[in-house]
């Protein structure tokens, strides 16, 4: 079990950039595969990006490809999501997730047992 806390986000103009962070307090953080999900108003939760526990493999949704970059710094127990060329449709609450049983990056919500509280990202047109 790990504690996950997201930070960053806020109001960004379309075409701009933002970086989200997810700080983990668990001692097994370095061994966790992790991911980012988001939920927009009126929509279900959707996958955004994931990264393996070693950080040597990543996976992105079609929407995120070419615009978002997921990374992690295990010395700081922190995962990041760098977002560029933001669009109004990127507006959502963004959640970080992790699970000690995961090694490879996974896009499946059910594979993650630990979740942060979420952080709001709003992109104005």
mmCIF file of C-alpha atoms in Angstrom:
data_model
loop_
_atom_site.group_PDB
_atom_site.id
_atom_site.type_symbol
_atom_site.label_atom_id
_atom_site.label_comp_id
_atom_site.label_asym_id
_atom_site.label_seq_id
_atom_site.Cartn_x
_atom_site.Cartn_y
_atom_site.Cartn_z
ATOM 1 C CA UNK A 1 0.000 0.000 0.000
ATOM 2 C CA UNK A 2 1.289 3.422 -0.979
ATOM 3 C CA UNK A 3 0.023 6.942 -0.518
ATOM 4 C CA UNK A 4 -0.245 8.890 -3.780
ATOM 5 C CA UNK A 5 -0.604 12.665 -3.983
ATOM 6 C CA UNK A 6 -1.020 14.543 -7.268
ATOM 7 C CA UNK A 7 0.009 18.143 -7.779
ATOM 8 C CA UNK A 8 0.182 20.613 -10.641
ATOM 9 C CA UNK A 9 -2.542 21.291 -13.136
ATOM 10 C CA UNK A 10 -4.752 24.329 -12.923
ATOM 11 C CA UNK A 11 -5.933 26.628 -15.696
ATOM 12 C CA UNK A 12 -3.999 26.515 -18.969
ATOM 13 C CA UNK A 13 -4.691 28.151 -22.315
ATOM 14 C CA UNK A 14 -5.178 25.917 -25.345
ATOM 15 C CA UNK A 15 -1.847 25.150 -26.964
ATOM 16 C CA UNK A 16 0.000 25.589 -23.706
ATOM 17 C CA UNK A 17 1.865 23.183 -21.463
ATOM 18 C CA UNK A 18 1.592 21.845 -17.954
ATOM 19 C CA UNK A 19 3.285 19.261 -15.787
ATOM 20 C CA UNK A 20 1.636 17.014 -13.248
ATOM 21 C CA UNK A 21 3.446 15.276 -10.422
ATOM 22 C CA UNK A 22 2.536 12.274 -8.326
ATOM 23 C CA UNK A 23 4.446 11.788 -5.099
ATOM 24 C CA UNK A 24 4.447 8.342 -3.497
ATOM 25 C CA UNK A 25 5.292 7.592 0.104
ATOM 26 C CA UNK A 26 5.370 3.798 0.005
ATOM 27 C CA UNK A 27 8.636 1.945 0.489
ATOM 28 C CA UNK A 28 7.877 -0.251 -2.520
ATOM 29 C CA UNK A 29 7.342 2.668 -4.876
ATOM 30 C CA UNK A 30 10.392 1.852 -6.975
ATOM 31 C CA UNK A 31 8.963 -1.558 -7.821
ATOM 32 C CA UNK A 32 5.547 -0.243 -8.874
ATOM 33 C CA UNK A 33 4.394 0.185 -12.416
ATOM 34 C CA UNK A 34 2.358 3.391 -12.494
ATOM 35 C CA UNK A 35 -0.094 5.202 -14.699
ATOM 36 C CA UNK A 36 -2.183 8.301 -15.284
ATOM 37 C CA UNK A 37 -5.934 8.275 -15.869
ATOM 38 C CA UNK A 38 -8.404 11.095 -16.287
ATOM 39 C CA UNK A 39 -12.113 11.741 -16.033
ATOM 40 C CA UNK A 40 -13.779 14.551 -17.947
ATOM 41 C CA UNK A 41 -17.219 15.980 -17.102
ATOM 42 C CA UNK A 42 -19.914 13.609 -18.294
ATOM 43 C CA UNK A 43 -17.444 10.897 -19.232
ATOM 44 C CA UNK A 44 -15.994 7.805 -17.629
ATOM 45 C CA UNK A 45 -12.448 7.404 -16.446
ATOM 46 C CA UNK A 46 -10.003 6.849 -19.303
ATOM 47 C CA UNK A 47 -6.416 5.774 -19.621
ATOM 48 C CA UNK A 48 -3.792 8.393 -20.447
ATOM 49 C CA UNK A 49 -0.298 6.955 -19.959
ATOM 50 C CA UNK A 50 1.605 4.290 -18.048
ATOM 51 C CA UNK A 51 5.205 3.493 -17.156
ATOM 52 C CA UNK A 52 6.940 0.323 -16.002
ATOM 53 C CA UNK A 53 8.536 0.080 -12.576
ATOM 54 C CA UNK A 54 12.019 0.431 -14.068
ATOM 55 C CA UNK A 55 10.918 3.285 -16.296
ATOM 56 C CA UNK A 56 12.169 1.487 -19.402
ATOM 57 C CA UNK A 57 8.769 1.026 -21.010
ATOM 58 C CA UNK A 58 5.864 3.408 -21.551
ATOM 59 C CA UNK A 59 2.399 3.258 -23.066
ATOM 60 C CA UNK A 60 0.121 6.087 -24.202
ATOM 61 C CA UNK A 61 -3.445 6.539 -25.303
ATOM 62 C CA UNK A 62 -3.957 7.702 -28.885
ATOM 63 C CA UNK A 63 -4.925 11.116 -27.586
ATOM 64 C CA UNK A 64 -1.741 11.448 -25.530
ATOM 65 C CA UNK A 65 0.731 10.182 -28.129
ATOM 66 C CA UNK A 66 3.053 12.883 -29.392
ATOM 67 C CA UNK A 67 1.844 15.428 -26.852
ATOM 68 C CA UNK A 68 2.311 13.898 -23.399
ATOM 69 C CA UNK A 69 5.373 12.339 -21.804
ATOM 70 C CA UNK A 70 5.285 10.133 -18.731
ATOM 71 C CA UNK A 71 8.398 9.724 -16.611
ATOM 72 C CA UNK A 72 9.478 8.825 -13.109
ATOM 73 C CA UNK A 73 12.294 9.608 -10.745
ATOM 74 C CA UNK A 74 12.534 6.797 -8.246
ATOM 75 C CA UNK A 75 15.144 8.624 -6.180
ATOM 76 C CA UNK A 76 12.405 11.162 -5.452
ATOM 77 C CA UNK A 77 9.520 8.671 -5.397
ATOM 78 C CA UNK A 78 7.775 10.809 -7.973
ATOM 79 C CA UNK A 79 6.058 10.245 -11.311
ATOM 80 C CA UNK A 80 5.421 13.011 -13.830
ATOM 81 C CA UNK A 81 3.167 13.739 -16.749
ATOM 82 C CA UNK A 82 4.469 16.474 -19.035
ATOM 83 C CA UNK A 83 1.704 17.778 -21.274
ATOM 84 C CA UNK A 84 2.177 19.913 -24.390
ATOM 85 C CA UNK A 85 -0.185 21.399 -26.958
ATOM 86 C CA UNK A 86 -3.099 21.085 -24.604
ATOM 87 C CA UNK A 87 -6.624 21.085 -25.987
ATOM 88 C CA UNK A 88 -9.963 21.938 -24.341
ATOM 89 C CA UNK A 89 -10.861 18.244 -24.543
ATOM 90 C CA UNK A 90 -7.950 17.515 -22.197
ATOM 91 C CA UNK A 91 -9.930 19.186 -19.423
ATOM 92 C CA UNK A 92 -10.438 16.592 -16.708
ATOM 93 C CA UNK A 93 -9.501 15.443 -13.248
ATOM 94 C CA UNK A 94 -6.222 13.576 -13.575
ATOM 95 C CA UNK A 95 -5.447 10.639 -11.303
ATOM 96 C CA UNK A 96 -2.219 8.780 -10.711
ATOM 97 C CA UNK A 97 -2.313 5.084 -9.949
ATOM 98 C CA UNK A 98 0.060 2.331 -8.876
ATOM 99 C CA UNK A 99 0.111 -1.307 -7.858
ATOM 100 C CA UNK A 100 2.877 -3.423 -6.298
ATOM 101 C CA UNK A 101 1.977 -6.417 -8.463
ATOM 102 C CA UNK A 102 2.619 -4.564 -11.717
ATOM 103 C CA UNK A 103 5.919 -4.644 -13.556
ATOM 104 C CA UNK A 104 4.976 -3.735 -17.114
ATOM 105 C CA UNK A 105 3.065 -0.603 -18.022
ATOM 106 C CA UNK A 106 -0.665 -1.307 -18.054
ATOM 107 C CA UNK A 107 -3.576 0.604 -19.549
ATOM 108 C CA UNK A 108 -6.155 -1.361 -17.564
ATOM 109 C CA UNK A 109 -7.766 0.481 -14.690
ATOM 110 C CA UNK A 110 -8.487 -2.768 -12.861
ATOM 111 C CA UNK A 111 -4.751 -3.543 -12.619
ATOM 112 C CA UNK A 112 -4.196 -0.655 -10.215
ATOM 113 C CA UNK A 113 -4.985 -0.899 -6.541
ATOM 114 C CA UNK A 114 -3.623 2.419 -5.272
ATOM 115 C CA UNK A 115 -5.033 5.760 -6.395
ATOM 116 C CA UNK A 116 -4.441 9.423 -5.693
ATOM 117 C CA UNK A 117 -7.189 11.947 -5.027
ATOM 118 C CA UNK A 118 -6.825 13.620 -8.412
ATOM 119 C CA UNK A 119 -5.906 17.076 -9.637
ATOM 120 C CA UNK A 120 -7.940 19.329 -11.914
ATOM 121 C CA UNK A 121 -6.622 20.376 -15.301
ATOM 122 C CA UNK A 122 -8.689 22.975 -17.146
ATOM 123 C CA UNK A 123 -7.800 24.033 -20.682
ATOM 124 C CA UNK A 124 -9.458 27.186 -21.975
ATOM 125 C CA UNK A 125 -10.187 27.714 -25.660
#
